[in-house]
PDB file of C-alpha atoms in Angstrom:
ATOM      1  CA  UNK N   1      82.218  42.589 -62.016  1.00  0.00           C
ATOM      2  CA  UNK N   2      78.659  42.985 -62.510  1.00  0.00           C
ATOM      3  CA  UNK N   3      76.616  41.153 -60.179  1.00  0.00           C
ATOM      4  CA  UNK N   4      73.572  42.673 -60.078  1.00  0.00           C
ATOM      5  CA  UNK N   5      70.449  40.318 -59.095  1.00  0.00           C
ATOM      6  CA  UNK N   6      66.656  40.794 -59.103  1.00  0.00           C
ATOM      7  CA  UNK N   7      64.587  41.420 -56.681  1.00  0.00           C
ATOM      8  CA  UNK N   8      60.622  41.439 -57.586  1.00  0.00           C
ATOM      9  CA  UNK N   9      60.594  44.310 -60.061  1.00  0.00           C
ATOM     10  CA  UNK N  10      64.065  46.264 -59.525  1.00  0.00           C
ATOM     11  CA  UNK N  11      67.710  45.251 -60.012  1.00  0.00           C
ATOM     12  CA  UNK N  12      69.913  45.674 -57.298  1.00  0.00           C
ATOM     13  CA  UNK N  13      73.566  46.046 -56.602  1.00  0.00           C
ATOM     14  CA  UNK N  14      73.739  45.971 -52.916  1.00  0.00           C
ATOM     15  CA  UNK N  15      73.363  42.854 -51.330  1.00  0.00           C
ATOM     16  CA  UNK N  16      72.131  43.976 -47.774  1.00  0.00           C
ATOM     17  CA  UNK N  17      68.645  45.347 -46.701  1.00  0.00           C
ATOM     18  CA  UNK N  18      69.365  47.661 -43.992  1.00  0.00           C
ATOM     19  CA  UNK N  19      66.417  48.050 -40.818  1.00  0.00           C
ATOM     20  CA  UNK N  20      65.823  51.394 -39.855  1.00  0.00           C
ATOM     21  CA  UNK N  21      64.657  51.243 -36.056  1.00  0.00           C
ATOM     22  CA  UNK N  22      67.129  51.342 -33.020  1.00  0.00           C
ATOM     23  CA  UNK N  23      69.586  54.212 -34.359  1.00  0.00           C
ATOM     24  CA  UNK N  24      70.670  57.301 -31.495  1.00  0.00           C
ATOM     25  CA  UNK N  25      69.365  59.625 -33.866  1.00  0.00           C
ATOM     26  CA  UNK N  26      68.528  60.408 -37.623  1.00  0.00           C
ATOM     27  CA  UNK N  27      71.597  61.464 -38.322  1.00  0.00           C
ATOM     28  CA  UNK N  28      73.926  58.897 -36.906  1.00  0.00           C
ATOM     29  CA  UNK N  29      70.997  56.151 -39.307  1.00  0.00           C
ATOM     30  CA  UNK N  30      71.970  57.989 -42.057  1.00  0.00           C
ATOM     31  CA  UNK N  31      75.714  58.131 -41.963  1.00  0.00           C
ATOM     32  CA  UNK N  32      74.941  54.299 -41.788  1.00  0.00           C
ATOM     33  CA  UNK N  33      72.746  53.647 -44.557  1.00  0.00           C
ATOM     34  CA  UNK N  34      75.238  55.458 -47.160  1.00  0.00           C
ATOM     35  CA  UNK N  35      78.323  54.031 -45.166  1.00  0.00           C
ATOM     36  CA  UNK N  36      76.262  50.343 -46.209  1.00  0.00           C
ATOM     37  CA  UNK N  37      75.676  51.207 -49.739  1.00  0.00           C
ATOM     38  CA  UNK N  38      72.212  49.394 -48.714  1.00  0.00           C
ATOM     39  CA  UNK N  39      69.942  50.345 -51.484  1.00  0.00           C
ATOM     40  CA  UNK N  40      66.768  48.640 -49.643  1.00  0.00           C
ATOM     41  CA  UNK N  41      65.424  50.261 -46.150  1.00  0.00           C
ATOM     42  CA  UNK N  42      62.643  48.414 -43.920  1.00  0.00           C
ATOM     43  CA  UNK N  43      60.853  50.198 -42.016  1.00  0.00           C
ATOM     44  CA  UNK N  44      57.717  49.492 -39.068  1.00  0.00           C
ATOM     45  CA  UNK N  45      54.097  51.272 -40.439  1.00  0.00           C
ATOM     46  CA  UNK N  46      52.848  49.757 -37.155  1.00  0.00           C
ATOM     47  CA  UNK N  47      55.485  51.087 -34.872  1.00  0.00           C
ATOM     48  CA  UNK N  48      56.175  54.461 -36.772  1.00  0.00           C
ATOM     49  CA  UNK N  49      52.529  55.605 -36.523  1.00  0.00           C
ATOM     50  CA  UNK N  50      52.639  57.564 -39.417  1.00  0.00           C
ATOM     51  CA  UNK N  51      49.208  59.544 -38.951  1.00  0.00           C
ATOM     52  CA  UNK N  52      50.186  60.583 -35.306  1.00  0.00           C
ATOM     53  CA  UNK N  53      53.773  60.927 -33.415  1.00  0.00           C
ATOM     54  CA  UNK N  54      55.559  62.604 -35.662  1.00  0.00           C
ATOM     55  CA  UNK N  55      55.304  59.342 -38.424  1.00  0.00           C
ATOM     56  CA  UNK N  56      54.960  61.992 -41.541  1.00  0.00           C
ATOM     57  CA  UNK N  57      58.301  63.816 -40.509  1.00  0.00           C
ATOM     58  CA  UNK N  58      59.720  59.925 -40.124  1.00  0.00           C
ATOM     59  CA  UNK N  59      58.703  59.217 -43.940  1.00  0.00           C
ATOM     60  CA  UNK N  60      60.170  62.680 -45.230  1.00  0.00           C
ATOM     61  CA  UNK N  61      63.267  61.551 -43.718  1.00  0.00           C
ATOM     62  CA  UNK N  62      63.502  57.983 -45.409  1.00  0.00           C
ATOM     63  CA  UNK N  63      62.626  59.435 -48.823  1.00  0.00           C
ATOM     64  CA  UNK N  64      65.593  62.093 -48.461  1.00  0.00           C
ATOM     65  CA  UNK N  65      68.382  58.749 -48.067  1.00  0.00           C
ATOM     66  CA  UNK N  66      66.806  58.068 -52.254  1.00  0.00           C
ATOM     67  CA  UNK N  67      66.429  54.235 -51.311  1.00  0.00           C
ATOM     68  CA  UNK N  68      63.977  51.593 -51.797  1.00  0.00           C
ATOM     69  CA  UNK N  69      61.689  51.509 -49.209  1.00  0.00           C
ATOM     70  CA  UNK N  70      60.237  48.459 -48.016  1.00  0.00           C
ATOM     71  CA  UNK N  71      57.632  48.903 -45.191  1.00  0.00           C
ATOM     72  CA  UNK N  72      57.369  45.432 -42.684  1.00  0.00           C
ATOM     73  CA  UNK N  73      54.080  44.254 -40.705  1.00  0.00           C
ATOM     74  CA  UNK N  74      56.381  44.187 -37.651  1.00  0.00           C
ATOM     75  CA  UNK N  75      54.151  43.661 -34.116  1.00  0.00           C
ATOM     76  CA  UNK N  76      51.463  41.749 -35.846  1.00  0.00           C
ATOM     77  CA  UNK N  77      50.084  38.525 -34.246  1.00  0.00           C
ATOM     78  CA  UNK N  78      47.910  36.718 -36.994  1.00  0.00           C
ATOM     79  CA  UNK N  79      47.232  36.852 -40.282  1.00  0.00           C
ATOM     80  CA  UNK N  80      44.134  39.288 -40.770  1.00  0.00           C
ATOM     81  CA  UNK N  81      46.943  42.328 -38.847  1.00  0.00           C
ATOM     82  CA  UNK N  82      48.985  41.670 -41.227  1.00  0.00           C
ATOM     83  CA  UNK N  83      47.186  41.855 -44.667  1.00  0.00           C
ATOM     84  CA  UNK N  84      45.570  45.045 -42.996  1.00  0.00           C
ATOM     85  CA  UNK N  85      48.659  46.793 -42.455  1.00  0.00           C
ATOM     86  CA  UNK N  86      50.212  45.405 -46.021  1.00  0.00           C
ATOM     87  CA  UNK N  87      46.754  47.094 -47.106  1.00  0.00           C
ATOM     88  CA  UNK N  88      47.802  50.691 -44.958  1.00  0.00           C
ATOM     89  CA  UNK N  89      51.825  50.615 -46.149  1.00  0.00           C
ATOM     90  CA  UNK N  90      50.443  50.105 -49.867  1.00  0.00           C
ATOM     91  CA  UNK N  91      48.706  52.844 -49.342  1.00  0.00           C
ATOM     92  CA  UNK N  92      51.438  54.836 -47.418  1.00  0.00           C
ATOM     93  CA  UNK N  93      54.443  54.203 -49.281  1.00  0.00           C
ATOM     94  CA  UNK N  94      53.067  53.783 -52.383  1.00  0.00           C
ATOM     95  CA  UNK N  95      54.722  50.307 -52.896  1.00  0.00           C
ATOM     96  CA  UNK N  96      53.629  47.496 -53.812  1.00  0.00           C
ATOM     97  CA  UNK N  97      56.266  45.627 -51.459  1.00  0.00           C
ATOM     98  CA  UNK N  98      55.535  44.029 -48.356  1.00  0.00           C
ATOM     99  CA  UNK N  99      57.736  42.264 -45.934  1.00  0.00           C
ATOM    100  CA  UNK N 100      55.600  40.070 -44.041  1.00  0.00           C
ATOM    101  CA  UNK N 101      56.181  39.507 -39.976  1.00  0.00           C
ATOM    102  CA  UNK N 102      53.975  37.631 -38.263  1.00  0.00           C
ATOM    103  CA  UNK N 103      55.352  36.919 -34.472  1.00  0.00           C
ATOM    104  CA  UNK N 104      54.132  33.914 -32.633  1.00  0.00           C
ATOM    105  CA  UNK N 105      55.863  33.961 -29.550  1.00  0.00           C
ATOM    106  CA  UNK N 106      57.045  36.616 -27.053  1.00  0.00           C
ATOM    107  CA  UNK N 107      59.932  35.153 -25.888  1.00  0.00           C
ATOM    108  CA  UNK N 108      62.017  34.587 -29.000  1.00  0.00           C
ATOM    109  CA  UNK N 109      60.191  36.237 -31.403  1.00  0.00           C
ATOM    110  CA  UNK N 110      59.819  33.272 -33.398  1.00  0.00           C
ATOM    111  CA  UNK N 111      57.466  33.832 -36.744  1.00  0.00           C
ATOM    112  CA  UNK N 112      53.741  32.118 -36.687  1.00  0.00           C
ATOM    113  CA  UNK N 113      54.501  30.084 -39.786  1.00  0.00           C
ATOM    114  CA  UNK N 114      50.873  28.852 -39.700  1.00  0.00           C
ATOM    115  CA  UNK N 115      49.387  32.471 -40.028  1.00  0.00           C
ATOM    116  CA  UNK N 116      52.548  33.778 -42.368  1.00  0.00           C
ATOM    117  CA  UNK N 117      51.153  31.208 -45.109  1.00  0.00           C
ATOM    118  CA  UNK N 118      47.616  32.307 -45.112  1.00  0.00           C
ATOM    119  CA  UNK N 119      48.454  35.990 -45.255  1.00  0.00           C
ATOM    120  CA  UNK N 120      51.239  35.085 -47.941  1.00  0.00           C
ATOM    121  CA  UNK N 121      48.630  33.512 -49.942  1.00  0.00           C
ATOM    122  CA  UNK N 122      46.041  36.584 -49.685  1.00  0.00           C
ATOM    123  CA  UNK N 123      48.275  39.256 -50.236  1.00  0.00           C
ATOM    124  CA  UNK N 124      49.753  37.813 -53.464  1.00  0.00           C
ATOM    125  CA  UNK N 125      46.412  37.330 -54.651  1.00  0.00           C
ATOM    126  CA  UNK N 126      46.096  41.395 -54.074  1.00  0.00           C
ATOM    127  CA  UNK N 127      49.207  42.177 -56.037  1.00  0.00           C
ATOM    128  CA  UNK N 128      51.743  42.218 -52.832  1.00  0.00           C
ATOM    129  CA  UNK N 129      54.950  41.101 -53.747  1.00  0.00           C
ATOM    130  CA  UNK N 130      55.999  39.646 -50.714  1.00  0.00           C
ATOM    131  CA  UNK N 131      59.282  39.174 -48.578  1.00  0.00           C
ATOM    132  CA  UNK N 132      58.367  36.568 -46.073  1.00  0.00           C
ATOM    133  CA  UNK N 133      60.124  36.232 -42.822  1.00  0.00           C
ATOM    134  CA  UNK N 134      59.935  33.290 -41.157  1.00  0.00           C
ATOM    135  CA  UNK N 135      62.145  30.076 -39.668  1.00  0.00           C
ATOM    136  CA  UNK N 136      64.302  28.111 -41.832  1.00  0.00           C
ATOM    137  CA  UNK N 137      61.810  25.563 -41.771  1.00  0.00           C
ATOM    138  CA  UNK N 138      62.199  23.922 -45.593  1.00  0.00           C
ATOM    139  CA  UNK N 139      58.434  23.038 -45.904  1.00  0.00           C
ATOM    140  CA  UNK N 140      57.085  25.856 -44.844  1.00  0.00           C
ATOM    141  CA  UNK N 141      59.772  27.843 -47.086  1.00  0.00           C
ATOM    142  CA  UNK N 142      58.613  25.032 -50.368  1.00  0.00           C
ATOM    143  CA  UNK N 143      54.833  26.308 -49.558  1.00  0.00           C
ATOM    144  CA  UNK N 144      55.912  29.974 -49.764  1.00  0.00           C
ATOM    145  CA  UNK N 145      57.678  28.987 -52.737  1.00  0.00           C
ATOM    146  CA  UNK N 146      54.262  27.316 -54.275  1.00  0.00           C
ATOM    147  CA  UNK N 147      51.997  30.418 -53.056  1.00  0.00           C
ATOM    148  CA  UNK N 148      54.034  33.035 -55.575  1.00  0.00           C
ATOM    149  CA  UNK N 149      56.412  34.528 -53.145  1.00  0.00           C
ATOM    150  CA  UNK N 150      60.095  35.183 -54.821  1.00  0.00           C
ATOM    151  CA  UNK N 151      61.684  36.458 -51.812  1.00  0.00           C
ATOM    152  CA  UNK N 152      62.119  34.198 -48.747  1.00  0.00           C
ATOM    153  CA  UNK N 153      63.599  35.557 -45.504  1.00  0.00           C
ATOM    154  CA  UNK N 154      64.507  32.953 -43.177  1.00  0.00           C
ATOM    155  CA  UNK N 155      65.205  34.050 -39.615  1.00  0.00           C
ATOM    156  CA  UNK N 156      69.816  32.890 -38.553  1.00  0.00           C
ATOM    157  CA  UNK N 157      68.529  33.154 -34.968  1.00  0.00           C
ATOM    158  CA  UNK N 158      66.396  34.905 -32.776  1.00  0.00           C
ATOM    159  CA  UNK N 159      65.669  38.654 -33.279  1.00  0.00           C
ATOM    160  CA  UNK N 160      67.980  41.183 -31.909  1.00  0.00           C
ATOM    161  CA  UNK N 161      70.423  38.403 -30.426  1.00  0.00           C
ATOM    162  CA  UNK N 162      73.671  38.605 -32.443  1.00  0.00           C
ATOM    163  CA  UNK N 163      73.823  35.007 -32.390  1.00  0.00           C
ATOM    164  CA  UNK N 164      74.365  34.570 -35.866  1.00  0.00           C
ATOM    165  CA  UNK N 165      73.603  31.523 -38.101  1.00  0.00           C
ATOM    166  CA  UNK N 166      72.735  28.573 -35.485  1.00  0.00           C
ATOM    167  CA  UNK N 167      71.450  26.510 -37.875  1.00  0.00           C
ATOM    168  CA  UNK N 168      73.749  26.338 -40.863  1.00  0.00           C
ATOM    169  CA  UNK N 169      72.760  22.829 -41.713  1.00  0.00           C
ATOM    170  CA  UNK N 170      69.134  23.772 -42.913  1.00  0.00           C
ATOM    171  CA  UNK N 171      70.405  27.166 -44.174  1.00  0.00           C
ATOM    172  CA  UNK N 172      72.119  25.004 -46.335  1.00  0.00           C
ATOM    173  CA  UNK N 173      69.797  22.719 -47.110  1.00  0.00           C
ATOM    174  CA  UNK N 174      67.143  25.966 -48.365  1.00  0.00           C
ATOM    175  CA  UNK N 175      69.648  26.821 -50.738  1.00  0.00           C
ATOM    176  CA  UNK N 176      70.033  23.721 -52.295  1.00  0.00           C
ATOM    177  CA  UNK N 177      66.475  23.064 -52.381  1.00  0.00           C
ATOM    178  CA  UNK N 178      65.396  26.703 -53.482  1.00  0.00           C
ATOM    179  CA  UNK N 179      67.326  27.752 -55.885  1.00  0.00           C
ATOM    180  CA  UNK N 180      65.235  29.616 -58.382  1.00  0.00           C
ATOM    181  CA  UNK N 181      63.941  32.012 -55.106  1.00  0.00           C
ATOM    182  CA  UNK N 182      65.983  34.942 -53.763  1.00  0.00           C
ATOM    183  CA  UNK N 183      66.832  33.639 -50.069  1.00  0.00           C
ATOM    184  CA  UNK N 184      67.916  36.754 -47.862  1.00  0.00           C
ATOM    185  CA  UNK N 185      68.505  35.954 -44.176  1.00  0.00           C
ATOM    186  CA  UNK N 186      67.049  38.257 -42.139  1.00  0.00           C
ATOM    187  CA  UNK N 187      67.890  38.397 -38.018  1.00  0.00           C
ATOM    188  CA  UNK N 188      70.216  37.455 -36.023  1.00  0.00           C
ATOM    189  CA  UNK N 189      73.149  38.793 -37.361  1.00  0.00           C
ATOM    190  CA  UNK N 190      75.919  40.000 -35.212  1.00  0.00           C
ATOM    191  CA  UNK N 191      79.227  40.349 -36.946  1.00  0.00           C
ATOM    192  CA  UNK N 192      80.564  40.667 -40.152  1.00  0.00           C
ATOM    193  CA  UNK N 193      81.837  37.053 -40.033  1.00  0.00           C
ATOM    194  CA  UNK N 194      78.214  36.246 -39.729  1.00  0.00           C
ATOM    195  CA  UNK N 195      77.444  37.937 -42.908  1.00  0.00           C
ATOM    196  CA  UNK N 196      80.160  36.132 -44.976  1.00  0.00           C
ATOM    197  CA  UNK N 197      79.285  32.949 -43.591  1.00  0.00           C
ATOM    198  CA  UNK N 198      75.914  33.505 -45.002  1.00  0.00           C
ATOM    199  CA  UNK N 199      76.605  34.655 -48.416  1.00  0.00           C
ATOM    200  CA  UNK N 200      79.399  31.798 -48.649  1.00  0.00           C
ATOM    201  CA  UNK N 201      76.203  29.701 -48.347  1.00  0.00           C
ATOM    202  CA  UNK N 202      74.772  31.152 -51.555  1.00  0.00           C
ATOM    203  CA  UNK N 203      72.337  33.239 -50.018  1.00  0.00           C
ATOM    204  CA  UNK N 204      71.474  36.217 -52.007  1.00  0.00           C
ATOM    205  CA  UNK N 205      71.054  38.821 -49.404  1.00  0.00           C
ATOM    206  CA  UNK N 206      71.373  39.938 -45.228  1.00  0.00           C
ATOM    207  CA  UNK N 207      68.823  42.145 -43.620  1.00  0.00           C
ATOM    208  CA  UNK N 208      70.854  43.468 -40.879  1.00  0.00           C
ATOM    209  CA  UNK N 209      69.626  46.204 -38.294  1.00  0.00           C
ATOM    210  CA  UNK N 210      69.741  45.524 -34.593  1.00  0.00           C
ATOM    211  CA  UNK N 211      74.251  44.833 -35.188  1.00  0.00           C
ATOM    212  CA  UNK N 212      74.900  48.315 -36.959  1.00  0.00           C
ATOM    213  CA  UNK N 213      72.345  50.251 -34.889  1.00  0.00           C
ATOM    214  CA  UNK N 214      73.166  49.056 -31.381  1.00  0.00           C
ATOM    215  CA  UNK N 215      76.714  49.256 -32.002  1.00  0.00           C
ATOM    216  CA  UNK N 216      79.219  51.712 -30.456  1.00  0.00           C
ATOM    217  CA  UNK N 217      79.884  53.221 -34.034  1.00  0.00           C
ATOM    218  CA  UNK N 218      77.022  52.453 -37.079  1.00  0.00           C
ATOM    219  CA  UNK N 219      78.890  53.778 -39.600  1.00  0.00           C
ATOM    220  CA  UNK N 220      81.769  51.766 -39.303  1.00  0.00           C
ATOM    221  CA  UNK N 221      80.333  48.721 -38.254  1.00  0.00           C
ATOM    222  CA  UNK N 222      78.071  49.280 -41.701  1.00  0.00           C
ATOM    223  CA  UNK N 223      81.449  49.607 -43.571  1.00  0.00           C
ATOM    224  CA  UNK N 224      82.464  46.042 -42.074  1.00  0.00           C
ATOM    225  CA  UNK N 225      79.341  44.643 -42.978  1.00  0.00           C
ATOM    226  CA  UNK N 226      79.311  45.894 -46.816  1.00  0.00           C
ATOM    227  CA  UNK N 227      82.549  44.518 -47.020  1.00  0.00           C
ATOM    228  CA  UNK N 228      81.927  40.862 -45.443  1.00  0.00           C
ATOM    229  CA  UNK N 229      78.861  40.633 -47.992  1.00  0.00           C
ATOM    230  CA  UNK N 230      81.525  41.297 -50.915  1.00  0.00           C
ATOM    231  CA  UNK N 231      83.917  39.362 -49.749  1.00  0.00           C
ATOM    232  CA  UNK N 232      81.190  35.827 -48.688  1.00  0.00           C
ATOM    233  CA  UNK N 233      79.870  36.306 -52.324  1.00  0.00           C
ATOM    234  CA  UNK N 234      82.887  36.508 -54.129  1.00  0.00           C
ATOM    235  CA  UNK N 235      84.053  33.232 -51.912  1.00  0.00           C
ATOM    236  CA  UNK N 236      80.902  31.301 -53.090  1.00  0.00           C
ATOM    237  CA  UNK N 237      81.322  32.060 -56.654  1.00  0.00           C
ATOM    238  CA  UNK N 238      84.746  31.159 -56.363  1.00  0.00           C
ATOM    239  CA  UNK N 239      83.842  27.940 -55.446  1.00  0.00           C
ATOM    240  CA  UNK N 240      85.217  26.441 -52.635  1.00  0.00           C
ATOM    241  CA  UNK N 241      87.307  23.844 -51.435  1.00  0.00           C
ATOM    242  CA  UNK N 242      85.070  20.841 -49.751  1.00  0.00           C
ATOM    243  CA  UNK N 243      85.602  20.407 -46.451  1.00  0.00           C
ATOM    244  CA  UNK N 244      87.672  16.931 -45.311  1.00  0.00           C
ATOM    245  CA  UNK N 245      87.956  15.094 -42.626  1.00  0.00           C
ATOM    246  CA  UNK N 246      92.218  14.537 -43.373  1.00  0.00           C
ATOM    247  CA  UNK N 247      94.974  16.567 -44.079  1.00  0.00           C
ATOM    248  CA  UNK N 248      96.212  16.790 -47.262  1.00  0.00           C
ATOM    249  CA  UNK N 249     100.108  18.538 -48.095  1.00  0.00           C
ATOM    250  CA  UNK N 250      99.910  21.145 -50.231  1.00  0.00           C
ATOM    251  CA  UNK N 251     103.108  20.479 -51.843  1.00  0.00           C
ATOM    252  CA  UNK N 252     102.961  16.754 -53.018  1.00  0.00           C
ATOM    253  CA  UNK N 253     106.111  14.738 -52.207  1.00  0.00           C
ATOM    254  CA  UNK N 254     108.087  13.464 -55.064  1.00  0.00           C
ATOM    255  CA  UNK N 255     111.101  11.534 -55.029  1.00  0.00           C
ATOM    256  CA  UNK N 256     113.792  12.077 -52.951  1.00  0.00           C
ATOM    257  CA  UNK N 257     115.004  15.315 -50.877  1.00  0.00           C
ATOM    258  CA  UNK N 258     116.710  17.709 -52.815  1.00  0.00           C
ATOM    259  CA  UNK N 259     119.158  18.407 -49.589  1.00  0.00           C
ATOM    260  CA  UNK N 260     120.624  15.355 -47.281  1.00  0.00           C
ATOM    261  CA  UNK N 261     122.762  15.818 -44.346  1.00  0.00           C
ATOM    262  CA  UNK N 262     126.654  15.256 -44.900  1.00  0.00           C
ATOM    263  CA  UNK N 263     126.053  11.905 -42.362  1.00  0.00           C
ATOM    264  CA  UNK N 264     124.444  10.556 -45.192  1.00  0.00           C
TER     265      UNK N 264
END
């Protein structure tokens, strides 16, 4: 089945974006990227450094895995960081992609929606084509809509916490709302059920890093997480059963019993 899907200017198979920070070593990332069959990579300009600390034998290394690279404003606190870095990774990766991070707290991590919009709104006036993390916040997510941006990635839960999809309510509600956007939820993500329940929402794509990397073995866990995304998608095209609130007997009765007791 071919069930490719579009993503700004290049067609995609793979349904999960795959982060690149966190992994024991080089190696052990790339045994998880093919393991994934991710075909989209993020990756920090701010926290790789790429003029100093080794950042140009980082880059080498992504270009060897032959993937899309998509380069994240990761660390940046208001909107003029942001478009500044989008400006450097243009540059950098020679890409025209940008996933946009703006962080507004320090606790959670939570995205500064405020700034996020007026950077969103700049950048695609520059020719960014933009992948916009943020909450699942459905006005915010309408505005991004409205400012140009095709690719909306609202947050499951907090960064890095494994918590999975705490809000499945307003996840919901985004995909019912949005439906001519590609919705890819990005953080959060701890398990593979996590990832199925997502795609059984509809959603077109998981960015997962922090649950393959941190784990005791990322290539396996990035096998388990290929598979859940094949097997939530498949479920929502199925399309399935509404929930109920009664039972309801699989096998209808009709008539009598085909076998009575001999009291009877």
């Amino acid at each position: 089945m071919d069930d490719s899907w579009q993503v700004y200017d290049v067609t995609l198979q793979s349904r999960l974006f795959l982060g690149t920070a966190q992994y024991p070593s080089p190696s052990i990332m790339k045994a998880a990227v093919e393991a994934s069959n991710a075909q989209v990579l993020t990756t920090s300009l701010r926290r790789q450094a790429p003029a100093t600390g080794g950042g140009e034998t980082w880059w080498k290394q992504l270009q060897a895995l032959g993937r899309h690279i998509l380069p994240n404003t990761a660390g940046c606190r208001n909107a003029k960081e942001a478009i500044t870095l989008a400006q450097m990774a243009r540059e950098l990766f020679e890409t025209n992609w940008i996933k946009l991070e703006i962080t507004g707290d320090d606790y959670n991590l939570q995205p500064n929606t405020l700034e996020l919009l007026v950077a969103t709104e700049e950048l695609q006036k520059q020719g960014f084509n933009v992948f916009a993390y943020t909450t699942e916040d459905l006005v915010v997510c309408k505005r991004l809509k409205d400012l140009g941006c095709q690719v909306i990635m609202p947050w499951g839960s907090p960064i890095g916490t494994g918590k999975g999809i705490l809000n499945p309510y307003a996840l919901k509600t985004l995909r019912e709302r949005l439906t001519d956007v590609n919705l890819v939820v990005d953080a959060g993500i701890g398990l593979p059920s996590h990832v199925a329940q997502v795609m059984e929402l509809g959603f077109d794509g998981v960015l997962l890093n922090t649950s393959i990397a941190r784990c005791d073995d990322p290539a396996q866990m990035a096998v388990a997480m290929h598979h859940a995304s094949i097997s939530g998608r498949l479920a929502y095209l199925a399309g399935a059963i509404a929930e109920r609130e009664t039972a309801v007997a699989s096998t209808p009765v009709i008539g009598t019993p085909f076998w009575q007791s001999k009291e009877n």
